[in-house]
CSV table of C-alpha atoms in Angstrom, one decimal:
chain,number,residue,atom,x,y,z
A,1216,MET,CA,98.6,162.7,11.9
A,1217,ILE,CA,100.3,161.6,15.1
A,1218,LEU,CA,101.3,164.4,17.4
A,1219,LEU,CA,105.0,164.2,18.1
A,1220,SER,CA,104.7,165.9,21.5
A,1221,SER,CA,103.0,162.9,23.1
A,1222,LYS,CA,106.0,160.5,22.6
A,1223,ASP,CA,109.4,159.8,23.9
A,1224,THR,CA,112.5,160.9,21.9
A,1225,LYS,CA,113.1,157.5,20.3
A,1226,SER,CA,109.5,157.2,19.1
A,1227,VAL,CA,109.7,160.7,17.6
A,1228,MET,CA,112.9,159.8,15.7
A,1229,ILE,CA,111.2,156.7,14.3
A,1230,GLU,CA,108.1,158.7,13.4
A,1231,ILE,CA,110.2,161.3,11.5
A,1232,ALA,CA,112.0,158.5,9.6
A,1233,SER,CA,108.7,156.9,8.7
A,1234,ARG,CA,107.4,160.2,7.4
A,1235,VAL,CA,110.6,160.7,5.3
A,1236,LYS,CA,110.2,157.2,3.9
A,1237,LEU,CA,106.5,157.8,3.0
A,1238,ARG,CA,107.5,161.1,1.2
A,1239,ARG,CA,110.3,159.2,-0.6
A,1240,LEU,CA,107.9,156.6,-1.8
A,1241,GLU,CA,105.3,159.2,-2.8
A,1242,LEU,CA,108.0,160.6,-5.1
A,1243,ASN,CA,108.8,157.1,-6.4
A,1244,LEU,CA,112.4,157.3,-5.2
A,1245,THR,CA,114.6,154.4,-4.1
A,1246,GLN,CA,116.7,154.7,-1.0
A,1247,ASP,CA,119.7,154.8,-3.3
A,1248,GLY,CA,118.2,157.6,-5.4
A,1249,LEU,CA,117.3,159.7,-2.4
A,1250,SER,CA,120.7,159.2,-0.8
A,1251,LYS,CA,122.4,160.4,-4.0
A,1252,ARG,CA,120.1,163.4,-4.3
A,1253,ALA,CA,120.8,164.3,-0.7
A,1254,GLY,CA,124.5,163.8,-1.0
A,1255,ILE,CA,124.7,161.2,1.8
A,1256,LYS,CA,126.0,157.6,1.8
A,1257,LEU,CA,123.4,154.9,1.2
A,1258,PRO,CA,124.2,153.0,4.5
A,1259,THR,CA,123.6,156.2,6.4
A,1260,TYR,CA,120.2,156.7,4.8
A,1261,ARG,CA,119.3,153.1,5.4
A,1262,LYS,CA,120.2,153.3,9.0
A,1263,PHE,CA,118.1,156.4,9.3
A,1264,GLU,CA,115.0,154.7,7.9
A,1265,GLN,CA,115.5,151.8,10.2
A,1266,THR,CA,116.4,153.6,13.5
A,1267,GLY,CA,115.6,157.3,13.0
A,1268,ILE,CA,119.2,158.1,13.9
A,1269,ILE,CA,120.9,160.8,11.7
A,1270,ALA,CA,122.9,164.0,12.0
A,1271,LEU,CA,120.9,167.2,11.7
A,1272,GLY,CA,122.9,168.4,8.7
A,1273,LYS,CA,122.1,165.1,6.9
A,1274,LEU,CA,118.4,165.3,7.8
A,1275,LEU,CA,118.3,168.9,6.4
A,1276,SER,CA,120.0,167.5,3.2
A,1277,ILE,CA,117.3,164.9,2.9
A,1278,ALA,CA,114.6,167.4,3.5
A,1279,PHE,CA,116.0,169.6,0.7
A,1280,ALA,CA,116.2,166.7,-1.6
A,1281,LEU,CA,112.5,165.9,-0.9
A,1282,ASN,CA,111.5,169.6,-1.3
A,1283,CYS,CA,110.5,169.7,2.4
A,1284,LEU,CA,113.0,172.1,3.9
A,1285,GLU,CA,110.3,174.6,4.7
A,1286,ASP,CA,108.9,172.1,7.2
A,1287,PHE,CA,111.7,173.1,9.5
A,1288,ASP,CA,110.5,176.8,9.6
A,1289,ALA,CA,108.2,176.2,12.5
A,1290,LEU,CA,110.8,174.7,14.8
A,1291,PHE,CA,111.4,176.7,18.0
A,1292,THR,CA,109.8,179.8,16.6
A,1293,GLN,CA,106.8,180.1,18.9
A,1294,LYS,CA,107.3,181.4,22.5
A,1295,ARG,CA,105.6,179.3,25.1
A,1296,TYR,CA,103.7,181.1,27.9
A,1297,MET,CA,103.1,179.6,31.3
A,1298,SER,CA,100.2,181.9,32.2
A,1299,ILE,CA,98.1,184.8,30.9
A,1300,ASP,CA,100.3,187.1,33.2
A,1301,ASP,CA,103.3,186.1,31.1
A,1302,VAL,CA,101.5,187.3,28.0
A,1303,ILE,CA,100.4,190.6,29.6
A,1304,ASN,CA,103.8,191.3,31.1
A,1305,GLU,CA,105.9,190.4,28.1
A,1306,ASP,CA,106.6,194.0,27.0
A,1307,LYS,CA,107.4,195.1,30.6
A,1308,VAL,CA,110.1,192.5,31.1
A,1309,ARG,CA,113.6,193.2,29.8
A,1310,LYS,CA,114.5,190.7,27.0
A,1311,ARG,CA,117.1,188.2,28.3
A,1312,LYS,CA,120.1,187.6,26.1
A,1313,ARG,CA,121.0,184.3,28.0
A,1314,GLY,CA,119.2,181.6,29.8
A,1315,LYS,CA,119.0,181.3,33.6
A,1316,ASN,CA,121.6,179.0,35.2
A,1317,ASP,CA,119.6,176.4,37.1
A,1318,SER,CA,122.7,174.3,38.1
A,1319,PRO,CA,123.1,173.6,41.8
A,1320,LYS,CA,125.3,176.2,43.7
A,1321,LYS,CA,128.5,175.1,45.3
A,1322,ILE,CA,128.8,175.7,49.0
């Protein structure tokens, strides 16, 4: 399996589309059959397989039709630590409710 993290965005999109196509073929579904199961238009699905471009909602519909919706469970769930100190100090730090604004300050 190719790691998605080692690629640029476009390559990741193409890789995901390729994985969807392989799953579709494993289930012996045509593009038309899968697009109907997912409730999306055939040209939209064809474009996705060719380019990797698709709206998130439609990708979730495809995943549901392929019985792969649970594959999304791991997205954005694991906190990333920068150092061991971050792990140790996690309970001591107040939990932020918003992100830090890193935009340049106006003078």
